[in-house]
Amino acid sequence: MVEDEKRMYSFIEKFLKERKDCEKVLSERVSFEYIKRWVIDVAGIKGARIYAVEAKPRLNFDSFSAALTQARYYRQACTHVYICLPKPQNQREKELLQHVKEICRKEGIGLLLQTPTGETRVEEEVEVSKPDLDRYYQVMQQLTRETLSNEAQGARAYIIRDLCYYLHKQFNGETSKQNLLTYPPQKDT
């Protein structure tokens, strides 16, 4: 069963590279600590987006439950999390797949389905509900921006004013022996 799962990795890697434009993709080499040590089956990166895929070679309740548990934890460290399962082969699996899709949508976890061995590829069945990374970055900037005291803001205003005065004098060709740090400027004597 482990070998069946590992055979899925190359198709998932191809999906991440070609469909999600990941710059780098690794299989079983990315891990993180959260309650226990989690090793992501296939991980990829594109800019600020980190993709994680948990693969299971069987479409049954136990496999899906295990994959869902792992995917939930992957969301602690990744922006785009998927579960990859094989396409259903019989009516029972098709019925289960409907429940799987519903749960994935509700959880915000993407679902990839691997086609049968003959055409072997991975298709995106349910999209990940992605965080808005631009909005995330705006909030991050606001939270990490240093706030200045009123005194520091006032001092900054004086520095900017003096700098503008100095630049104005330089661009207008006015030269003076006065100390440029004094304000208001004094008349030359």
Short mmCIF file of C-alpha atoms in Angstrom, two decimals:
data_model
loop_
_atom_site.label_atom_id
_atom_site.label_comp_id
_atom_site.label_asym_id
_atom_site.label_seq_id
_atom_site.Cartn_x
_atom_site.Cartn_y
_atom_site.Cartn_z
CA MET A 1 0.00 0.00 0.00
CA VAL A 2 2.88 2.39 0.74
CA GLU A 3 4.28 1.71 -2.73
CA ASP A 4 0.88 2.45 -4.29
CA GLU A 5 0.87 5.79 -2.51
CA LYS A 6 4.43 6.63 -3.57
CA ARG A 7 3.52 5.95 -7.21
CA MET A 8 1.00 8.78 -6.96
CA TYR A 9 3.67 11.32 -6.01
CA SER A 10 5.12 11.86 -9.49
CA PHE A 11 1.66 12.70 -10.86
CA ILE A 12 1.00 15.09 -7.99
CA GLU A 13 4.40 16.72 -8.55
CA LYS A 14 3.55 17.19 -12.22
CA PHE A 15 0.19 18.73 -11.28
CA LEU A 16 1.84 21.22 -8.89
CA LYS A 17 4.50 22.20 -11.43
CA GLU A 18 2.28 22.45 -14.50
CA ARG A 19 -1.09 23.55 -13.13
CA LYS A 20 -0.07 25.55 -10.06
CA ASP A 21 3.27 26.83 -11.44
CA CYS A 22 5.21 25.75 -8.36
CA GLU A 23 8.87 26.74 -8.52
CA LYS A 24 9.97 23.83 -6.35
CA VAL A 25 8.25 20.56 -5.48
CA LEU A 26 9.46 17.91 -3.00
CA SER A 27 8.09 14.50 -2.02
CA GLU A 28 8.41 13.26 1.59
CA ARG A 29 11.10 15.80 2.40
CA VAL A 30 9.13 18.58 4.09
CA SER A 31 8.06 18.21 7.71
CA PHE A 32 6.97 20.33 10.63
CA GLU A 33 6.16 19.89 14.31
CA TYR A 34 2.58 20.34 15.45
CA ILE A 35 1.42 17.95 18.17
CA LYS A 36 3.65 15.40 16.44
CA ARG A 37 6.08 15.42 13.53
CA TRP A 38 4.15 15.61 10.24
CA VAL A 39 5.80 14.72 6.92
CA ILE A 40 3.96 16.14 3.92
CA ASP A 41 3.61 13.64 1.06
CA VAL A 42 4.15 16.24 -1.67
CA ALA A 43 4.88 19.93 -1.04
CA GLY A 44 5.44 22.80 -3.44
CA ILE A 45 6.06 26.53 -3.34
CA LYS A 46 5.08 29.41 -5.60
CA GLY A 47 5.93 32.83 -4.21
CA ALA A 48 4.25 33.10 -0.80
CA ARG A 49 2.00 30.13 -1.49
CA ILE A 50 2.90 26.80 0.09
CA TYR A 51 1.11 23.76 -1.29
CA ALA A 52 0.72 20.48 0.61
CA VAL A 53 -0.86 17.28 -0.70
CA GLU A 54 -1.76 14.21 1.35
CA ALA A 55 -2.15 11.18 -0.94
CA LYS A 56 -4.07 7.99 -0.25
CA PRO A 57 -4.14 5.12 -2.79
CA ARG A 58 -7.60 3.86 -1.77
CA LEU A 59 -10.96 5.60 -1.90
CA ASN A 60 -12.62 4.41 1.28
CA PHE A 61 -13.78 5.94 4.54
CA ASP A 62 -10.67 5.02 6.54
CA SER A 63 -8.26 6.43 3.94
CA PHE A 64 -10.25 9.64 3.62
CA SER A 65 -10.52 10.08 7.41
CA ALA A 66 -6.76 9.67 7.79
CA ALA A 67 -6.06 12.07 4.92
CA LEU A 68 -8.51 14.66 6.28
CA THR A 69 -6.88 14.55 9.72
CA GLN A 70 -3.46 15.14 8.21
CA ALA A 71 -4.71 17.87 5.86
CA ARG A 72 -6.23 19.75 8.78
CA TYR A 73 -2.84 19.84 10.46
CA TYR A 74 -1.07 20.85 7.25
CA ARG A 75 -3.19 23.99 7.22
CA GLN A 76 -1.23 25.11 10.29
CA ALA A 77 1.84 25.55 8.07
CA CYS A 78 0.61 25.72 4.44
CA THR A 79 -1.61 28.08 2.47
CA HIS A 80 -3.03 25.54 -0.02
CA VAL A 81 -3.81 22.02 1.21
CA TYR A 82 -5.13 19.13 -0.89
CA ILE A 83 -6.09 15.51 -0.45
CA CYS A 84 -5.39 13.23 -3.42
CA LEU A 85 -7.47 10.07 -3.90
CA PRO A 86 -8.04 7.72 -6.83
CA LYS A 87 -11.10 8.29 -9.02
CA PRO A 88 -14.05 6.10 -8.00
CA GLN A 89 -14.27 2.70 -9.70
CA ASN A 90 -17.72 1.57 -8.54
CA GLN A 91 -21.05 2.95 -7.33
CA ARG A 92 -20.14 2.72 -3.64
CA GLU A 93 -16.98 4.78 -4.20
CA LYS A 94 -18.95 7.32 -6.28
CA GLU A 95 -21.38 7.81 -3.42
CA LEU A 96 -18.54 8.18 -0.94
CA LEU A 97 -16.89 10.72 -3.25
CA GLN A 98 -19.95 12.99 -3.02
CA HIS A 99 -19.55 13.10 0.79
CA VAL A 100 -15.80 13.61 0.44
CA LYS A 101 -16.36 16.62 -1.87
CA GLU A 102 -18.87 18.15 0.52
CA ILE A 103 -16.53 17.80 3.50
CA CYS A 104 -13.55 19.16 1.56
CA ARG A 105 -15.53 22.23 0.45
CA LYS A 106 -16.71 22.84 4.00
CA GLU A 107 -13.16 22.48 5.37
CA GLY A 108 -11.56 24.61 2.62
CA ILE A 109 -9.34 21.69 1.60
CA GLY A 110 -8.81 20.95 -2.08
CA LEU A 111 -9.46 17.54 -3.60
CA LEU A 112 -7.37 15.96 -6.34
CA LEU A 113 -8.41 12.77 -8.09
CA GLN A 114 -5.96 10.48 -9.82
CA THR A 115 -7.32 8.98 -13.01
CA PRO A 116 -7.11 5.22 -13.60
CA THR A 117 -3.74 3.70 -14.40
CA GLY A 118 -4.23 3.85 -18.18
CA GLU A 119 -4.19 7.67 -18.42
CA THR A 120 -2.55 8.40 -15.08
CA ARG A 121 -2.84 12.07 -14.24
CA VAL A 122 -4.22 14.18 -11.41
CA GLU A 123 -7.26 16.44 -11.78
CA GLU A 124 -8.49 19.13 -9.41
CA GLU A 125 -11.99 18.17 -8.30
CA VAL A 126 -12.44 20.70 -5.46
CA GLU A 127 -10.49 23.97 -5.28
CA VAL A 128 -8.83 25.09 -2.07
CA SER A 129 -10.51 28.04 -0.39
CA LYS A 130 -7.44 30.20 -0.48
CA PRO A 131 -6.49 32.94 1.92
CA ASP A 132 -6.22 36.37 0.32
CA LEU A 133 -2.45 36.74 0.65
CA ASP A 134 -2.48 40.39 -0.41
CA ARG A 135 -4.93 41.23 2.37
CA TYR A 136 -2.88 39.07 4.75
CA TYR A 137 0.23 41.08 3.83
CA GLN A 138 -1.59 44.40 4.39
CA VAL A 139 -2.65 43.32 7.86
CA MET A 140 0.85 41.98 8.59
CA GLN A 141 2.38 45.34 7.64
CA GLN A 142 0.04 47.18 9.96
CA LEU A 143 0.80 44.86 12.85
CA THR A 144 4.56 44.97 12.39
CA ARG A 145 4.90 48.67 11.59
CA GLU A 146 6.62 50.51 14.37
CA THR A 147 4.53 53.21 15.96
CA LEU A 148 6.28 56.39 16.89
CA SER A 149 5.61 58.41 20.02
CA ASN A 150 4.18 61.90 19.58
CA GLU A 151 7.60 63.37 20.36
CA ALA A 152 9.28 61.20 17.72
CA GLN A 153 6.61 62.08 15.16
CA GLY A 154 7.18 65.78 15.89
CA ALA A 155 10.95 65.39 15.55
CA ARG A 156 10.43 63.53 12.27
CA ALA A 157 8.33 66.45 11.00
CA TYR A 158 11.14 68.92 11.79
CA ILE A 159 13.71 66.74 10.07
CA ILE A 160 11.56 66.44 6.96
CA ARG A 161 10.94 70.21 6.94
CA ASP A 162 14.65 70.96 7.26
CA LEU A 163 15.54 68.44 4.58
CA CYS A 164 13.01 70.00 2.20
CA TYR A 165 14.42 73.47 2.92
CA TYR A 166 17.96 72.24 2.26
CA LEU A 167 16.98 70.54 -1.01
CA HIS A 168 15.08 73.64 -2.12
CA LYS A 169 18.18 75.76 -1.56
CA GLN A 170 20.41 73.27 -3.39
CA PHE A 171 18.14 72.94 -6.43
CA ASN A 172 17.70 76.70 -6.70
CA GLY A 173 21.44 77.23 -6.62
CA GLU A 174 21.37 79.20 -3.41
CA THR A 175 24.41 78.63 -1.28
CA SER A 176 24.83 79.87 2.18
CA LYS A 177 27.38 79.58 4.92
CA GLN A 178 24.66 79.23 7.51
CA ASN A 179 24.17 76.13 9.52
CA LEU A 180 21.52 74.17 7.64
CA LEU A 181 20.38 72.54 10.84
CA THR A 182 19.07 75.80 12.27
CA TYR A 183 15.57 76.84 11.50
CA PRO A 184 14.21 79.26 10.62
CA PRO A 185 17.06 80.24 8.35
CA GLN A 186 18.97 83.34 9.37
CA LYS A 187 19.87 86.09 6.97
CA ASP A 188 23.47 86.27 5.84
CA THR A 189 25.32 89.20 7.34
#
